[in-house]
Amino acid sequence: MIFIRKIKKLKEEHWCEVAIIYKDGIDTKKATFRARVPKWNDWNENHHTHSRFVAIDNDEIIGWCAIAPVSKREAYKGVAEVSVYVSLDSSDKGVGGELIKKLIKSSEENGIWTLYASLFPENIGSVKLYPKNEFRLIGVREKIAEQDCVWRDTVLYERRSKKL
């Protein structure tokens, strides 16, 4: 277990280090369908300005998390998709758990009533992380998209706020 000295709000100044962790996740083919890390402005515009954090240990960013709206429609304003990424060197050390707890608390403080995650079933760390944090499995999307000419499944998890 890593002792995280700080969890801070994710800001533009963190993007270079965040992007490295993001790229590592992309390269594993277990974290996202994305093929490349977006530019800061694109990423920033597509994520809530609240509920985005970096985990810092010994002045190094070792993980990050954020939420993105699932729709622009008013009825879905309290529904967000979760992203949690941890550096390869820090995986299986509790970093994801600390980040998601902070993200859940912040999301509830900001009126989010449902958090949603779409994961590759092969991403064992994430598949274990979400149920430990009160997310429930809601389904499997079989062969939802292709990645490198292979049809991939995703598993869906959601968490309803008990505070709203």
JSON list of C-alpha atoms in Angstrom, two decimals:
[
{"chain": "A", "resi": 1, "resn": "MET", "atom": "CA", "xyz": [0.00, 0.00, 0.00]},
{"chain": "A", "resi": 2, "resn": "ILE", "atom": "CA", "xyz": [1.35, 3.40, -0.99]},
{"chain": "A", "resi": 3, "resn": "PHE", "atom": "CA", "xyz": [0.85, 6.29, 1.37]},
{"chain": "A", "resi": 4, "resn": "ILE", "atom": "CA", "xyz": [-0.31, 9.14, -0.83]},
{"chain": "A", "resi": 5, "resn": "ARG", "atom": "CA", "xyz": [0.95, 12.35, 0.60]},
{"chain": "A", "resi": 6, "resn": "LYS", "atom": "CA", "xyz": [-1.49, 14.49, -1.38]},
{"chain": "A", "resi": 7, "resn": "ILE", "atom": "CA", "xyz": [-4.56, 14.36, -3.53]},
{"chain": "A", "resi": 8, "resn": "LYS", "atom": "CA", "xyz": [-4.96, 17.65, -5.36]},
{"chain": "A", "resi": 9, "resn": "LYS", "atom": "CA", "xyz": [-7.34, 19.09, -7.89]},
{"chain": "A", "resi": 10, "resn": "LEU", "atom": "CA", "xyz": [-6.19, 18.20, -11.42]},
{"chain": "A", "resi": 11, "resn": "LYS", "atom": "CA", "xyz": [-5.13, 21.36, -13.24]},
{"chain": "A", "resi": 12, "resn": "GLU", "atom": "CA", "xyz": [-3.64, 22.19, -16.61]},
{"chain": "A", "resi": 13, "resn": "GLU", "atom": "CA", "xyz": [-0.19, 22.38, -15.04]},
{"chain": "A", "resi": 14, "resn": "HIS", "atom": "CA", "xyz": [-0.46, 18.64, -14.26]},
{"chain": "A", "resi": 15, "resn": "TRP", "atom": "CA", "xyz": [-1.36, 17.65, -17.81]},
{"chain": "A", "resi": 16, "resn": "CYS", "atom": "CA", "xyz": [2.12, 16.54, -18.96]},
{"chain": "A", "resi": 17, "resn": "GLU", "atom": "CA", "xyz": [2.39, 14.01, -16.13]},
{"chain": "A", "resi": 18, "resn": "VAL", "atom": "CA", "xyz": [-1.27, 13.02, -16.39]},
{"chain": "A", "resi": 19, "resn": "ALA", "atom": "CA", "xyz": [-0.84, 12.46, -20.13]},
{"chain": "A", "resi": 20, "resn": "ILE", "atom": "CA", "xyz": [2.03, 10.03, -19.53]},
{"chain": "A", "resi": 21, "resn": "ILE", "atom": "CA", "xyz": [-0.13, 7.91, -17.22]},
{"chain": "A", "resi": 22, "resn": "TYR", "atom": "CA", "xyz": [-3.01, 8.18, -19.70]},
{"chain": "A", "resi": 23, "resn": "LYS", "atom": "CA", "xyz": [-0.75, 7.05, -22.57]},
{"chain": "A", "resi": 24, "resn": "ASP", "atom": "CA", "xyz": [0.46, 4.07, -20.55]},
{"chain": "A", "resi": 25, "resn": "GLY", "atom": "CA", "xyz": [-3.19, 3.09, -20.03]},
{"chain": "A", "resi": 26, "resn": "ILE", "atom": "CA", "xyz": [-3.84, 3.42, -23.76]},
{"chain": "A", "resi": 27, "resn": "ASP", "atom": "CA", "xyz": [-0.78, 1.32, -24.58]},
{"chain": "A", "resi": 28, "resn": "THR", "atom": "CA", "xyz": [-1.91, -1.56, -22.32]},
{"chain": "A", "resi": 29, "resn": "LYS", "atom": "CA", "xyz": [-5.09, -1.93, -24.43]},
{"chain": "A", "resi": 30, "resn": "LYS", "atom": "CA", "xyz": [-6.91, -2.58, -21.13]},
{"chain": "A", "resi": 31, "resn": "ALA", "atom": "CA", "xyz": [-8.01, 0.92, -20.19]},
{"chain": "A", "resi": 32, "resn": "THR", "atom": "CA", "xyz": [-9.69, 2.63, -23.15]},
{"chain": "A", "resi": 33, "resn": "PHE", "atom": "CA", "xyz": [-10.58, 2.45, -26.81]},
{"chain": "A", "resi": 34, "resn": "ARG", "atom": "CA", "xyz": [-8.68, 5.71, -27.35]},
{"chain": "A", "resi": 35, "resn": "ALA", "atom": "CA", "xyz": [-5.66, 5.48, -29.61]},
{"chain": "A", "resi": 36, "resn": "ARG", "atom": "CA", "xyz": [-3.97, 8.65, -28.37]},
{"chain": "A", "resi": 37, "resn": "VAL", "atom": "CA", "xyz": [-4.07, 11.11, -25.50]},
{"chain": "A", "resi": 38, "resn": "PRO", "atom": "CA", "xyz": [-6.21, 14.16, -26.25]},
{"chain": "A", "resi": 39, "resn": "LYS", "atom": "CA", "xyz": [-4.85, 17.68, -26.01]},
{"chain": "A", "resi": 40, "resn": "TRP", "atom": "CA", "xyz": [-5.55, 19.48, -22.72]},
{"chain": "A", "resi": 41, "resn": "ASN", "atom": "CA", "xyz": [-8.19, 21.80, -24.19]},
{"chain": "A", "resi": 42, "resn": "ASP", "atom": "CA", "xyz": [-10.19, 18.93, -25.69]},
{"chain": "A", "resi": 43, "resn": "TRP", "atom": "CA", "xyz": [-9.98, 16.88, -22.51]},
{"chain": "A", "resi": 44, "resn": "ASN", "atom": "CA", "xyz": [-10.80, 19.87, -20.31]},
{"chain": "A", "resi": 45, "resn": "GLU", "atom": "CA", "xyz": [-13.90, 20.80, -22.35]},
{"chain": "A", "resi": 46, "resn": "ASN", "atom": "CA", "xyz": [-15.28, 17.26, -22.09]},
{"chain": "A", "resi": 47, "resn": "HIS", "atom": "CA", "xyz": [-14.89, 16.77, -18.33]},
{"chain": "A", "resi": 48, "resn": "HIS", "atom": "CA", "xyz": [-16.51, 18.39, -15.34]},
{"chain": "A", "resi": 49, "resn": "THR", "atom": "CA", "xyz": [-14.34, 21.08, -13.80]},
{"chain": "A", "resi": 50, "resn": "HIS", "atom": "CA", "xyz": [-15.13, 19.65, -10.37]},
{"chain": "A", "resi": 51, "resn": "SER", "atom": "CA", "xyz": [-14.28, 16.08, -9.33]},
{"chain": "A", "resi": 52, "resn": "ARG", "atom": "CA", "xyz": [-10.91, 15.80, -11.07]},
{"chain": "A", "resi": 53, "resn": "PHE", "atom": "CA", "xyz": [-7.88, 14.93, -9.00]},
{"chain": "A", "resi": 54, "resn": "VAL", "atom": "CA", "xyz": [-4.26, 13.81, -9.10]},
{"chain": "A", "resi": 55, "resn": "ALA", "atom": "CA", "xyz": [-2.56, 11.55, -6.56]},
{"chain": "A", "resi": 56, "resn": "ILE", "atom": "CA", "xyz": [0.93, 12.75, -5.68]},
{"chain": "A", "resi": 57, "resn": "ASP", "atom": "CA", "xyz": [3.64, 10.78, -3.89]},
{"chain": "A", "resi": 58, "resn": "ASN", "atom": "CA", "xyz": [7.13, 12.24, -3.40]},
{"chain": "A", "resi": 59, "resn": "ASP", "atom": "CA", "xyz": [6.23, 15.15, -5.71]},
{"chain": "A", "resi": 60, "resn": "GLU", "atom": "CA", "xyz": [5.35, 12.76, -8.53]},
{"chain": "A", "resi": 61, "resn": "ILE", "atom": "CA", "xyz": [1.87, 12.28, -9.98]},
{"chain": "A", "resi": 62, "resn": "ILE", "atom": "CA", "xyz": [1.06, 8.58, -9.68]},
{"chain": "A", "resi": 63, "resn": "GLY", "atom": "CA", "xyz": [-2.60, 8.61, -10.66]},
{"chain": "A", "resi": 64, "resn": "TRP", "atom": "CA", "xyz": [-5.53, 10.71, -11.70]},
{"chain": "A", "resi": 65, "resn": "CYS", "atom": "CA", "xyz": [-9.31, 10.61, -11.88]},
{"chain": "A", "resi": 66, "resn": "ALA", "atom": "CA", "xyz": [-12.09, 12.68, -13.42]},
{"chain": "A", "resi": 67, "resn": "ILE", "atom": "CA", "xyz": [-15.71, 12.52, -14.48]},
{"chain": "A", "resi": 68, "resn": "ALA", "atom": "CA", "xyz": [-17.36, 13.48, -17.74]},
{"chain": "A", "resi": 69, "resn": "PRO", "atom": "CA", "xyz": [-21.02, 14.25, -18.41]},
{"chain": "A", "resi": 70, "resn": "VAL", "atom": "CA", "xyz": [-22.77, 11.42, -20.26]},
{"chain": "A", "resi": 71, "resn": "SER", "atom": "CA", "xyz": [-25.19, 13.78, -22.02]},
{"chain": "A", "resi": 72, "resn": "LYS", "atom": "CA", "xyz": [-25.89, 17.48, -22.51]},
{"chain": "A", "resi": 73, "resn": "ARG", "atom": "CA", "xyz": [-29.59, 16.91, -21.89]},
{"chain": "A", "resi": 74, "resn": "GLU", "atom": "CA", "xyz": [-30.87, 18.49, -18.67]},
{"chain": "A", "resi": 75, "resn": "ALA", "atom": "CA", "xyz": [-32.42, 15.24, -17.42]},
{"chain": "A", "resi": 76, "resn": "TYR", "atom": "CA", "xyz": [-28.96, 13.64, -17.27]},
{"chain": "A", "resi": 77, "resn": "LYS", "atom": "CA", "xyz": [-27.10, 16.52, -15.62]},
{"chain": "A", "resi": 78, "resn": "GLY", "atom": "CA", "xyz": [-26.38, 14.35, -12.56]},
{"chain": "A", "resi": 79, "resn": "VAL", "atom": "CA", "xyz": [-24.98, 11.37, -14.47]},
{"chain": "A", "resi": 80, "resn": "ALA", "atom": "CA", "xyz": [-21.25, 11.15, -15.17]},
{"chain": "A", "resi": 81, "resn": "GLU", "atom": "CA", "xyz": [-18.73, 8.67, -16.53]},
{"chain": "A", "resi": 82, "resn": "VAL", "atom": "CA", "xyz": [-15.72, 7.91, -14.33]},
{"chain": "A", "resi": 83, "resn": "SER", "atom": "CA", "xyz": [-12.08, 7.67, -15.38]},
{"chain": "A", "resi": 84, "resn": "VAL", "atom": "CA", "xyz": [-9.42, 6.44, -12.95]},
{"chain": "A", "resi": 85, "resn": "TYR", "atom": "CA", "xyz": [-5.85, 5.90, -14.14]},
{"chain": "A", "resi": 86, "resn": "VAL", "atom": "CA", "xyz": [-2.88, 4.83, -12.03]},
{"chain": "A", "resi": 87, "resn": "SER", "atom": "CA", "xyz": [0.77, 4.72, -13.12]},
{"chain": "A", "resi": 88, "resn": "LEU", "atom": "CA", "xyz": [1.99, 1.25, -13.98]},
{"chain": "A", "resi": 89, "resn": "ASP", "atom": "CA", "xyz": [4.53, 1.42, -11.13]},
{"chain": "A", "resi": 90, "resn": "SER", "atom": "CA", "xyz": [1.81, 2.26, -8.61]},
{"chain": "A", "resi": 91, "resn": "SER", "atom": "CA", "xyz": [-0.88, -0.23, -9.59]},
{"chain": "A", "resi": 92, "resn": "ASP", "atom": "CA", "xyz": [-2.16, -2.66, -6.94]},
{"chain": "A", "resi": 93, "resn": "LYS", "atom": "CA", "xyz": [-1.08, -0.30, -4.16]},
{"chain": "A", "resi": 94, "resn": "GLY", "atom": "CA", "xyz": [-4.38, 1.32, -3.23]},
{"chain": "A", "resi": 95, "resn": "VAL", "atom": "CA", "xyz": [-3.97, 4.49, -5.29]},
{"chain": "A", "resi": 96, "resn": "GLY", "atom": "CA", "xyz": [-7.10, 3.88, -7.36]},
{"chain": "A", "resi": 97, "resn": "GLY", "atom": "CA", "xyz": [-9.13, 3.31, -4.21]},
{"chain": "A", "resi": 98, "resn": "GLU", "atom": "CA", "xyz": [-8.00, 6.58, -2.65]},
{"chain": "A", "resi": 99, "resn": "LEU", "atom": "CA", "xyz": [-8.73, 8.48, -5.85]},
{"chain": "A", "resi": 100, "resn": "ILE", "atom": "CA", "xyz": [-12.19, 7.02, -6.36]},
{"chain": "A", "resi": 101, "resn": "LYS", "atom": "CA", "xyz": [-13.20, 7.74, -2.77]},
{"chain": "A", "resi": 102, "resn": "LYS", "atom": "CA", "xyz": [-12.22, 11.39, -3.23]},
{"chain": "A", "resi": 103, "resn": "LEU", "atom": "CA", "xyz": [-14.03, 11.48, -6.59]},
{"chain": "A", "resi": 104, "resn": "ILE", "atom": "CA", "xyz": [-17.24, 9.99, -5.13]},
{"chain": "A", "resi": 105, "resn": "LYS", "atom": "CA", "xyz": [-17.29, 12.53, -2.28]},
{"chain": "A", "resi": 106, "resn": "SER", "atom": "CA", "xyz": [-16.68, 15.45, -4.65]},
{"chain": "A", "resi": 107, "resn": "SER", "atom": "CA", "xyz": [-19.22, 14.26, -7.20]},
{"chain": "A", "resi": 108, "resn": "GLU", "atom": "CA", "xyz": [-21.93, 14.06, -4.55]},
{"chain": "A", "resi": 109, "resn": "GLU", "atom": "CA", "xyz": [-21.04, 17.54, -3.28]},
{"chain": "A", "resi": 110, "resn": "ASN", "atom": "CA", "xyz": [-21.55, 18.75, -6.86]},
{"chain": "A", "resi": 111, "resn": "GLY", "atom": "CA", "xyz": [-24.96, 17.20, -7.52]},
{"chain": "A", "resi": 112, "resn": "ILE", "atom": "CA", "xyz": [-23.94, 14.03, -9.34]},
{"chain": "A", "resi": 113, "resn": "TRP", "atom": "CA", "xyz": [-26.39, 11.23, -8.51]},
{"chain": "A", "resi": 114, "resn": "THR", "atom": "CA", "xyz": [-25.11, 8.44, -10.76]},
{"chain": "A", "resi": 115, "resn": "LEU", "atom": "CA", "xyz": [-21.53, 7.50, -11.57]},
{"chain": "A", "resi": 116, "resn": "TYR", "atom": "CA", "xyz": [-20.98, 5.11, -14.44]},
{"chain": "A", "resi": 117, "resn": "ALA", "atom": "CA", "xyz": [-17.90, 3.19, -15.63]},
{"chain": "A", "resi": 118, "resn": "SER", "atom": "CA", "xyz": [-17.32, 1.17, -18.78]},
{"chain": "A", "resi": 119, "resn": "LEU", "atom": "CA", "xyz": [-14.39, -1.23, -18.38]},
{"chain": "A", "resi": 120, "resn": "PHE", "atom": "CA", "xyz": [-12.64, -3.94, -20.31]},
{"chain": "A", "resi": 121, "resn": "PRO", "atom": "CA", "xyz": [-13.25, -7.20, -18.44]},
{"chain": "A", "resi": 122, "resn": "GLU", "atom": "CA", "xyz": [-9.52, -7.99, -18.76]},
{"chain": "A", "resi": 123, "resn": "ASN", "atom": "CA", "xyz": [-8.70, -4.92, -16.63]},
{"chain": "A", "resi": 124, "resn": "ILE", "atom": "CA", "xyz": [-8.74, -6.90, -13.40]},
{"chain": "A", "resi": 125, "resn": "GLY", "atom": "CA", "xyz": [-7.62, -4.00, -11.20]},
{"chain": "A", "resi": 126, "resn": "SER", "atom": "CA", "xyz": [-10.56, -1.85, -12.29]},
{"chain": "A", "resi": 127, "resn": "VAL", "atom": "CA", "xyz": [-13.02, -4.73, -12.24]},
{"chain": "A", "resi": 128, "resn": "LYS", "atom": "CA", "xyz": [-12.09, -5.23, -8.56]},
{"chain": "A", "resi": 129, "resn": "LEU", "atom": "CA", "xyz": [-11.94, -1.49, -7.72]},
{"chain": "A", "resi": 130, "resn": "TYR", "atom": "CA", "xyz": [-15.49, -0.53, -8.58]},
{"chain": "A", "resi": 131, "resn": "PRO", "atom": "CA", "xyz": [-17.44, -3.13, -6.54]},
{"chain": "A", "resi": 132, "resn": "LYS", "atom": "CA", "xyz": [-15.26, -2.28, -3.52]},
{"chain": "A", "resi": 133, "resn": "ASN", "atom": "CA", "xyz": [-16.60, 1.27, -3.83]},
{"chain": "A", "resi": 134, "resn": "GLU", "atom": "CA", "xyz": [-20.32, 0.49, -4.03]},
{"chain": "A", "resi": 135, "resn": "PHE", "atom": "CA", "xyz": [-20.57, 0.24, -7.82]},
{"chain": "A", "resi": 136, "resn": "ARG", "atom": "CA", "xyz": [-22.74, -2.58, -9.08]},
{"chain": "A", "resi": 137, "resn": "LEU", "atom": "CA", "xyz": [-22.36, -4.53, -12.29]},
{"chain": "A", "resi": 138, "resn": "ILE", "atom": "CA", "xyz": [-25.23, -3.53, -14.58]},
{"chain": "A", "resi": 139, "resn": "GLY", "atom": "CA", "xyz": [-24.32, -5.39, -17.74]},
{"chain": "A", "resi": 140, "resn": "VAL", "atom": "CA", "xyz": [-21.98, -6.45, -20.48]},
{"chain": "A", "resi": 141, "resn": "ARG", "atom": "CA", "xyz": [-21.81, -4.90, -23.93]},
{"chain": "A", "resi": 142, "resn": "GLU", "atom": "CA", "xyz": [-20.63, -7.71, -26.15]},
{"chain": "A", "resi": 143, "resn": "LYS", "atom": "CA", "xyz": [-18.43, -6.80, -29.09]},
{"chain": "A", "resi": 144, "resn": "ILE", "atom": "CA", "xyz": [-19.27, -3.11, -28.62]},
{"chain": "A", "resi": 145, "resn": "ALA", "atom": "CA", "xyz": [-16.32, -1.83, -30.65]},
{"chain": "A", "resi": 146, "resn": "GLU", "atom": "CA", "xyz": [-13.21, -2.90, -32.50]},
{"chain": "A", "resi": 147, "resn": "GLN", "atom": "CA", "xyz": [-9.70, -2.29, -31.29]},
{"chain": "A", "resi": 148, "resn": "ASP", "atom": "CA", "xyz": [-6.82, -3.33, -33.52]},
{"chain": "A", "resi": 149, "resn": "CYS", "atom": "CA", "xyz": [-9.18, -5.49, -35.63]},
{"chain": "A", "resi": 150, "resn": "VAL", "atom": "CA", "xyz": [-10.49, -7.33, -32.54]},
{"chain": "A", "resi": 151, "resn": "TRP", "atom": "CA", "xyz": [-14.06, -6.92, -31.30]},
{"chain": "A", "resi": 152, "resn": "ARG", "atom": "CA", "xyz": [-14.00, -6.06, -27.60]},
{"chain": "A", "resi": 153, "resn": "ASP", "atom": "CA", "xyz": [-16.54, -6.40, -24.80]},
{"chain": "A", "resi": 154, "resn": "THR", "atom": "CA", "xyz": [-17.01, -3.93, -21.99]},
{"chain": "A", "resi": 155, "resn": "VAL", "atom": "CA", "xyz": [-18.57, -4.38, -18.57]},
{"chain": "A", "resi": 156, "resn": "LEU", "atom": "CA", "xyz": [-20.69, -1.60, -17.11]},
{"chain": "A", "resi": 157, "resn": "TYR", "atom": "CA", "xyz": [-20.77, -0.51, -13.49]},
{"chain": "A", "resi": 158, "resn": "GLU", "atom": "CA", "xyz": [-22.80, 2.20, -11.81]},
{"chain": "A", "resi": 159, "resn": "ARG", "atom": "CA", "xyz": [-23.07, 3.79, -8.42]},
{"chain": "A", "resi": 160, "resn": "ARG", "atom": "CA", "xyz": [-26.11, 5.70, -7.21]},
{"chain": "A", "resi": 161, "resn": "SER", "atom": "CA", "xyz": [-25.50, 8.36, -4.61]},
{"chain": "A", "resi": 162, "resn": "LYS", "atom": "CA", "xyz": [-27.10, 7.69, -1.26]},
{"chain": "A", "resi": 163, "resn": "LYS", "atom": "CA", "xyz": [-27.01, 11.43, -0.49]},
{"chain": "A", "resi": 164, "resn": "LEU", "atom": "CA", "xyz": [-29.16, 12.75, -3.31]}
]
